[in-house]
Structure formats: structure tokens, C-alpha cells
Coordinates of C-alpha atoms in Angstrom, one line a residue:
M16 CA 101.6 131.3 188.7
T17 CA 105.3 132.1 187.5
I18 CA 107.5 135.1 188.8
V19 CA 106.6 137.1 185.7
D20 CA 103.5 137.0 186.7
E21 CA 104.0 137.5 190.0
L22 CA 106.3 140.5 189.1
Q23 CA 103.3 142.8 186.9
A24 CA 101.0 141.7 189.7
L25 CA 103.3 144.2 192.0
R26 CA 104.0 146.6 189.3
A27 CA 100.2 146.9 189.8
Q28 CA 99.7 147.3 192.9
A29 CA 103.0 149.5 194.0
L30 CA 101.6 151.4 191.5
A31 CA 97.5 151.3 192.7
S32 CA 99.1 152.5 196.5
I33 CA 101.9 155.0 194.8
E34 CA 98.1 156.5 193.2
G35 CA 96.5 156.3 196.0
A36 CA 99.2 158.3 198.4
S37 CA 97.0 161.5 199.4
A38 CA 100.5 162.7 201.5
S39 CA 104.7 162.8 201.3
D40 CA 105.2 160.3 204.3
A41 CA 102.5 158.5 202.0
L42 CA 104.2 158.0 199.4
E43 CA 107.5 157.7 201.3
Q44 CA 106.2 154.4 203.4
V45 CA 105.2 152.7 199.8
R46 CA 108.3 153.6 198.6
V47 CA 110.1 151.9 201.5
N48 CA 108.2 148.5 201.7
V49 CA 108.2 148.0 197.1
L50 CA 112.3 149.6 196.6
G51 CA 114.0 149.3 200.7
K52 CA 116.1 146.8 201.9
S53 CA 113.4 145.4 203.1
G54 CA 110.7 145.8 200.1
S55 CA 108.9 143.5 198.0
L56 CA 110.8 144.7 194.7
T57 CA 114.3 143.8 197.0
A58 CA 113.6 140.7 197.9
Y59 CA 113.5 139.0 194.2
L60 CA 116.5 141.3 193.0
R61 CA 118.4 139.3 195.6
S62 CA 116.6 135.9 194.9
M63 CA 117.6 135.9 190.8
G64 CA 120.2 133.6 192.0
S65 CA 117.9 131.4 192.3
V66 CA 116.1 131.8 189.2
P67 CA 116.5 128.8 186.8
K68 CA 119.1 129.9 183.4
E69 CA 116.5 129.8 181.2
Q70 CA 114.3 132.1 183.3
R71 CA 116.4 134.5 184.0
A72 CA 116.7 136.6 181.7
E73 CA 112.7 137.7 180.5
V74 CA 113.3 137.5 185.1
G75 CA 116.2 140.7 184.3
K76 CA 114.3 141.7 181.9
T77 CA 110.9 142.0 183.7
L78 CA 112.9 143.4 187.2
N79 CA 114.4 146.4 185.6
L80 CA 111.1 147.4 183.4
V81 CA 109.2 147.1 186.4
R82 CA 111.3 148.8 188.9
Q83 CA 111.1 151.8 186.4
A84 CA 107.5 151.3 185.8
V85 CA 107.7 152.1 189.7
E86 CA 111.0 154.9 190.5
G87 CA 109.6 156.7 187.2
T88 CA 105.8 156.9 188.8
L89 CA 107.1 157.4 192.1
D90 CA 108.6 161.1 191.0
R91 CA 106.0 162.1 189.4
K92 CA 104.0 161.6 192.6
K93 CA 106.0 162.7 194.1
A94 CA 106.7 166.4 193.1
A95 CA 102.7 166.4 192.1
L96 CA 102.3 166.0 196.1
E97 CA 104.9 168.9 197.1
A98 CA 102.9 171.2 195.3
E99 CA 100.0 170.6 196.7
E100 CA 102.1 170.6 199.9
L101 CA 103.9 174.1 198.7
E102 CA 100.2 175.5 197.9
A103 CA 98.3 174.6 200.4
R104 CA 101.2 176.3 203.1
M105 CA 100.8 179.6 200.6
A106 CA 97.3 179.5 201.7
A107 CA 97.5 178.5 205.1
G108 CA 99.8 181.7 205.0
A109 CA 98.5 184.3 202.9
V110 CA 99.2 187.8 203.7
D111 CA 96.3 190.1 202.9
I112 CA 98.3 193.1 201.0
T113 CA 96.3 195.7 200.8
L114 CA 96.0 195.7 205.1
P115 CA 98.1 198.4 206.6
G116 CA 101.2 198.3 207.8
R117 CA 102.7 198.0 210.7
A118 CA 105.1 200.6 211.7
Q119 CA 107.9 199.8 213.7
Q120 CA 108.0 201.9 217.1
V121 CA 110.7 203.9 217.4
G122 CA 112.1 204.0 221.3
T123 CA 112.8 208.2 223.0
R124 CA 114.9 209.2 225.6
H125 CA 112.7 208.9 229.1
L126 CA 111.5 211.8 230.4
I127 CA 114.0 212.0 233.5
S128 CA 116.8 211.8 231.1
R129 CA 115.0 214.7 228.8
I130 CA 114.6 216.7 231.4
Q131 CA 117.8 216.1 233.2
D132 CA 119.8 217.4 230.2
E133 CA 117.2 220.6 229.7
I134 CA 118.6 221.4 233.2
S135 CA 122.0 221.2 231.9
E136 CA 121.7 223.1 228.0
I137 CA 120.3 225.7 229.9
F138 CA 123.4 226.3 232.2
L139 CA 125.8 225.4 229.0
G140 CA 123.8 228.5 227.5
L141 CA 124.8 230.8 230.5
G142 CA 128.8 229.7 230.6
Y143 CA 128.1 226.7 233.2
N144 CA 130.3 223.5 233.2
V145 CA 128.3 220.4 233.9
V146 CA 130.8 217.7 236.3
P147 CA 129.5 214.7 236.4
G148 CA 130.4 212.9 241.1
N149 CA 130.7 209.5 242.5
E150 CA 127.6 208.4 243.8
I151 CA 129.6 206.5 246.2
E152 CA 131.0 209.5 248.3
T153 CA 133.3 209.6 252.3
D154 CA 130.7 211.1 255.1
Y155 CA 133.6 213.8 254.7
Y156 CA 132.0 215.5 251.5
N157 CA 128.7 214.6 251.7
F158 CA 128.3 216.7 255.0
E159 CA 131.7 217.7 257.0
A160 CA 132.5 219.5 253.7
L161 CA 129.7 221.5 253.4
N162 CA 129.5 222.6 257.2
T163 CA 127.1 220.0 258.5
P164 CA 129.6 217.9 261.4
A165 CA 128.7 214.4 263.0
D166 CA 126.2 215.8 265.8
H167 CA 125.1 218.4 262.8
P168 CA 120.9 217.3 264.1
A169 CA 120.8 218.4 259.7
R170 CA 121.5 215.3 258.8
G171 CA 118.4 213.4 260.6
M172 CA 116.7 214.8 257.8
Q173 CA 119.4 213.5 254.9
D174 CA 119.6 210.1 256.9
T175 CA 121.6 207.6 254.2
F176 CA 122.9 203.7 252.7
Y177 CA 126.4 203.5 254.6
V178 CA 128.4 200.6 252.9
V179 CA 128.7 197.4 253.9
D180 CA 132.1 196.8 256.3
R181 CA 134.7 195.5 254.5
S182 CA 134.3 192.5 257.4
G183 CA 130.7 191.6 255.8
D184 CA 129.7 190.3 258.8
K185 CA 126.7 193.5 259.0
A186 CA 126.2 196.7 257.6
A187 CA 127.5 199.6 258.8
V188 CA 125.8 202.2 260.8
R189 CA 126.1 205.5 261.6
G190 CA 129.9 205.6 263.3
E191 CA 131.1 202.6 261.7
S192 CA 131.6 203.7 258.7
D193 CA 132.0 206.8 256.2
V194 CA 132.0 206.0 253.3
L195 CA 127.6 206.3 252.0
L196 CA 124.9 206.7 248.8
R197 CA 125.6 210.3 248.3
T198 CA 122.1 212.1 249.6
Q199 CA 122.5 214.8 247.6
T200 CA 125.3 215.9 244.5
S201 CA 126.3 218.4 246.6
G202 CA 130.0 217.4 247.3
V203 CA 130.9 217.5 243.7
Q204 CA 130.6 220.8 244.4
A205 CA 132.6 220.2 248.0
H206 CA 135.9 218.2 245.6
V207 CA 135.3 220.7 242.6
M208 CA 136.4 224.2 244.7
E209 CA 139.9 221.8 246.4
S210 CA 141.1 221.6 243.4
Q211 CA 140.0 223.8 241.3
K212 CA 140.8 228.1 242.2
P213 CA 137.8 230.7 241.5
P214 CA 135.9 231.5 239.0
I215 CA 133.5 228.5 239.5
Y216 CA 131.0 227.6 237.8
I217 CA 129.5 224.6 237.5
I218 CA 126.2 222.1 237.8
A219 CA 126.0 218.3 238.9
P220 CA 123.7 216.5 238.0
G221 CA 123.5 212.3 239.2
K222 CA 122.0 210.2 241.3
V223 CA 120.8 210.6 245.0
Y224 CA 119.7 208.5 247.7
R225 CA 117.8 208.8 251.3
R226 CA 115.6 206.8 253.0
D227 CA 112.8 208.4 252.7
V228 CA 109.4 206.1 251.9
A229 CA 108.3 206.5 248.2
D230 CA 105.3 208.9 248.2
P231 CA 103.6 211.1 245.4
S232 CA 106.0 213.8 246.5
H233 CA 109.6 211.3 247.4
L234 CA 111.5 208.8 246.3
P235 CA 114.5 207.3 248.0
Q236 CA 116.5 206.9 245.0
F237 CA 116.2 210.1 242.6
N238 CA 118.4 212.5 240.0
Q239 CA 119.9 215.6 241.2
V240 CA 121.5 219.0 239.9
E241 CA 122.9 221.4 241.7
G242 CA 125.2 223.9 240.4
L243 CA 127.2 226.2 242.5
V244 CA 129.0 229.4 241.8
V245 CA 131.9 230.7 243.6
D246 CA 133.7 234.6 241.7
E247 CA 134.5 237.8 243.1
G248 CA 132.1 240.2 243.8
I249 CA 128.7 237.6 243.9
T250 CA 126.1 238.5 245.1
F251 CA 122.2 237.1 246.4
G252 CA 121.5 239.4 243.5
D253 CA 122.9 236.6 240.5
L254 CA 121.2 234.4 242.0
K255 CA 118.1 235.6 242.3
G256 CA 118.6 236.0 238.1
T257 CA 119.9 233.1 237.3
L258 CA 117.4 231.5 238.7
E259 CA 114.7 233.2 237.5
Y260 CA 116.3 232.9 233.7
F261 CA 116.4 228.8 235.1
T262 CA 112.4 229.3 235.3
Q263 CA 111.5 231.1 232.3
H264 CA 113.5 229.0 230.1
M265 CA 112.4 225.6 231.6
F266 CA 109.0 226.4 232.5
G267 CA 107.6 229.6 230.3
E268 CA 108.5 233.0 230.1
D269 CA 105.1 233.3 231.9
R270 CA 106.7 231.9 234.8
R271 CA 107.0 233.6 238.1
T272 CA 109.7 233.8 241.1
R273 CA 109.3 234.0 244.5
L274 CA 111.8 233.0 247.8
R275 CA 111.6 232.3 250.7
P276 CA 114.2 232.4 254.2
H277 CA 115.3 229.0 254.9
Y278 CA 118.0 227.5 256.4
F279 CA 120.3 225.0 254.9
P280 CA 123.8 224.5 257.0
F281 CA 126.3 225.3 253.2
T282 CA 124.7 228.4 252.9
E283 CA 124.2 232.2 254.9
P284 CA 121.7 233.1 253.8
S285 CA 119.5 230.5 252.6
C286 CA 116.3 230.6 250.6
E287 CA 113.8 228.4 249.0
G288 CA 112.1 228.1 245.3
D289 CA 108.7 228.3 243.9
V290 CA 107.7 228.6 241.0
S291 CA 104.3 230.1 239.5
C292 CA 101.6 227.2 239.2
G293 CA 101.2 225.9 235.1
I294 CA 97.8 224.6 236.6
C295 CA 96.1 227.6 237.8
H296 CA 98.5 230.3 236.9
G297 CA 99.0 231.4 240.6
E298 CA 95.3 231.5 241.2
G299 CA 95.1 228.8 243.6
C300 CA 94.1 225.6 242.4
R301 CA 94.7 222.0 244.3
F302 CA 98.2 221.0 242.4
C303 CA 100.2 224.2 244.5
K304 CA 97.4 223.4 247.6
G305 CA 95.6 227.1 247.3
T306 CA 98.6 228.9 247.2
G307 CA 99.2 229.6 243.8
W308 CA 103.5 228.4 244.1
V309 CA 104.3 224.9 243.6
E310 CA 108.1 224.3 245.1
V311 CA 111.3 224.4 243.0
F312 CA 114.7 223.9 244.6
G313 CA 116.4 224.9 247.6
A314 CA 119.3 228.0 246.9
G315 CA 121.7 230.3 248.9
M316 CA 125.4 232.2 249.2
V317 CA 127.6 230.7 250.3
D318 CA 129.1 229.8 253.6
P319 CA 132.3 231.4 254.7
N320 CA 133.1 228.2 256.4
V321 CA 132.2 225.5 253.2
F322 CA 134.9 228.4 251.6
G323 CA 137.3 227.4 254.8
Y324 CA 137.2 223.7 254.4
A325 CA 138.7 224.2 250.2
G326 CA 140.7 226.2 251.3
I327 CA 139.3 229.5 249.1
D328 CA 139.5 232.9 250.7
P329 CA 136.2 234.7 252.1
E330 CA 137.1 237.7 251.8
K331 CA 137.6 237.8 248.6
Y332 CA 135.1 236.1 246.8
S333 CA 132.1 235.0 246.8
G334 CA 129.9 232.3 245.4
F335 CA 125.7 230.9 245.7
A336 CA 124.1 227.7 244.6
F337 CA 121.1 225.9 244.3
G338 CA 119.3 222.8 244.1
M339 CA 116.8 220.0 242.4
G340 CA 115.2 217.4 241.6
V341 CA 114.8 216.0 238.3
E342 CA 111.4 214.5 239.0
R343 CA 110.2 216.9 240.1
I344 CA 110.6 219.3 237.7
A345 CA 109.5 216.5 235.4
C346 CA 105.9 216.7 237.4
L347 CA 105.6 220.3 237.7
K348 CA 106.0 220.7 233.8
Y349 CA 104.0 218.3 232.7
N350 CA 101.3 218.2 235.6
V351 CA 102.3 215.1 236.3
P352 CA 99.8 214.0 239.8
D353 CA 102.9 211.4 241.1
L354 CA 107.0 210.6 241.2
R355 CA 106.5 207.3 241.2
M356 CA 104.6 206.9 237.5
L357 CA 108.0 208.0 236.4
L358 CA 109.1 204.7 237.6
T359 CA 106.6 202.3 236.5
G360 CA 108.2 201.6 233.3
D361 CA 103.7 201.9 231.9
M362 CA 104.2 202.7 228.1
R363 CA 100.7 204.5 228.0
F364 CA 102.3 206.6 230.0
L365 CA 105.7 207.1 228.8
R366 CA 104.7 207.1 225.0
Q367 CA 103.5 210.6 226.2
Y368 CA 106.7 212.7 226.3

């Protein structure tokens, strides 16, 4: 068999292998076997120097024709396989455009943030200012400036977390540190009374911390809004009217307010404020424990001793203060039975609001 015959046989074999390739990777392997650096056709090209002179013209011509035939067939087969594979991928990833689309869910503000803003808007409408404060406070502003000295028994009801001492050896406990996580936003009131002369109309929203065990009605960290009014001629009637105004705007005009005598070290006289139950409308149910009322806030007239710490003349000025928990307001407004539900991150619950 001559070299020309070998080349014709190689051509037929190569074309058959190309046509038999069923995928792009198989076709690529055929190309490498024939036209690659170690391919069968490449070997003939490299051996042209050993071909007798009288045969070189014919062998060279045949080599070029075989290579052109192989390359042309490779290109056509590659294009056909790529089209088939593209069609297969499109079929596999086909989407039924008649199906309803999936709308992107739009996020909303958390219920706690919304209620805090709602409370602020009510008091802004009354001419109050919103004053932020530090979550890390000194013992003086958190307790002493609010008429609660170190030996006062009321501190036991607001035990909190004291900041680690500077040495870092151990956590400072009461008596070793005067820096703590605030138990109430009342410290903001003390700061404002020191830095601002009456009249004062403010609310102080923010996080507070206490060593409470989380249960349906208590949290170790919660949000609080406290209010302070200091002006000439302020009476307990002004306090009652303010709380009634807030209650009706927050819960509805049909809700009633009740004040009960209580004790707070920084107000005198002091009271706790209840709102008529929104579930039974004051008739008595499990939610309000059969009383028809639900506790919402604590309040009272500012104690003259507190004015003394701030340098305000109690003979000229009087005032009132009040405080409420934001989470508790949210639960009462929407009849949520457990404060902890607001913090679980369960979207099935949060999307309702």
C-alpha cells in the first residue's frame, strides 16, 4: 500500500469517527487524535522529508486534501453538536411563562420600632421633644439623681448589669463600679434638668436592661419611653389629661384610663396607670385576669428632691414624669399574649403587623 493509499484510508477513518461523535468532548478527542501534535495526520506531515522526491508532489497534495476534508467536517460537526446541546439545555431549563410570577417581598419595620415611633409622634404633636440618651450610664444619674441613694430598697427592684472594671480581672459588682447598663431612661431626664432651664417637655425613648428572667410579661432587655414635664403651675390634673390623651390616640377613643396609688422614689405622689382591656372591653377576661384593666405605665409628680439634685427651684416649678414599655404597648395594642414573641424573629408572626 502506497502512502497515498494510507492517507485515503486515514481520511475515511477520520471522517467516520467525526460523524460518529455524539458530543462535543468526543469530537474534540477525535480532533486531537488526528490533527493534534501526536495525531496520525500530523505524523505524515512531519515525515514528508523522507518521502522520495518523485512522490512528494502527489503525497503533499493528498495530505492537504485530507487535512482540508477533516477540518471542514470537524467544523460542521462541531456547529451541529453545539446547536443540539444548546437546544437540550434550553429544553431542560424551560420556564412556563404562563405561570404566575413570584413577587419580591418588601420588608417592613419591626413592630417594636413602629410602636416606638407611634408613641413619639403622639407626644411630638403635643409639643414635646424627643431626647436620646446613653445606654451606659453612671450610678449617679441612674439612681442617686433620681432620689434613690445607695441604701434605698427600691434598687433591689431594678438590679442591673454593672460594667467590667478597668483591670479586666473580674466583673465589677455593686460597690466596686459606678458604671452600669441603665435600668430606665429616667437618667435622660436628670441630664436634661441639669443642662436646660424650664419649661421642659421631653420624652426619652431607648433600650434599658434589668436582671429579669424572660417570661410572657418580662424581658431582661426592653425598650422604654419616659416623659418629663417641668413648668410653672403643673398639676396632677395635667398628668391625668396627658395620659388619657395618649391612651385614646394609641389604643382608640373607646379606651378608658385608671390611675392607682403607687410608690416610685422619684415622684410624689405616684401612681400606676391602667387601660381598659381591649379584648373584653372592661368586662373581665383571662387576658386582664378578670379585672377589666391592664397596667400600662407608671407616673407621678416629680419629687422636690429630684429638682434639688438638678438645681431647679421646687417652690417655683412643678412637673410630672411617666414611663411605659414599648413592647408592652405593642402587645396590648395587638393582643399579643407573650412579649417574647416579638423577639423570636418568626416571620409568620411578624408579617401580621
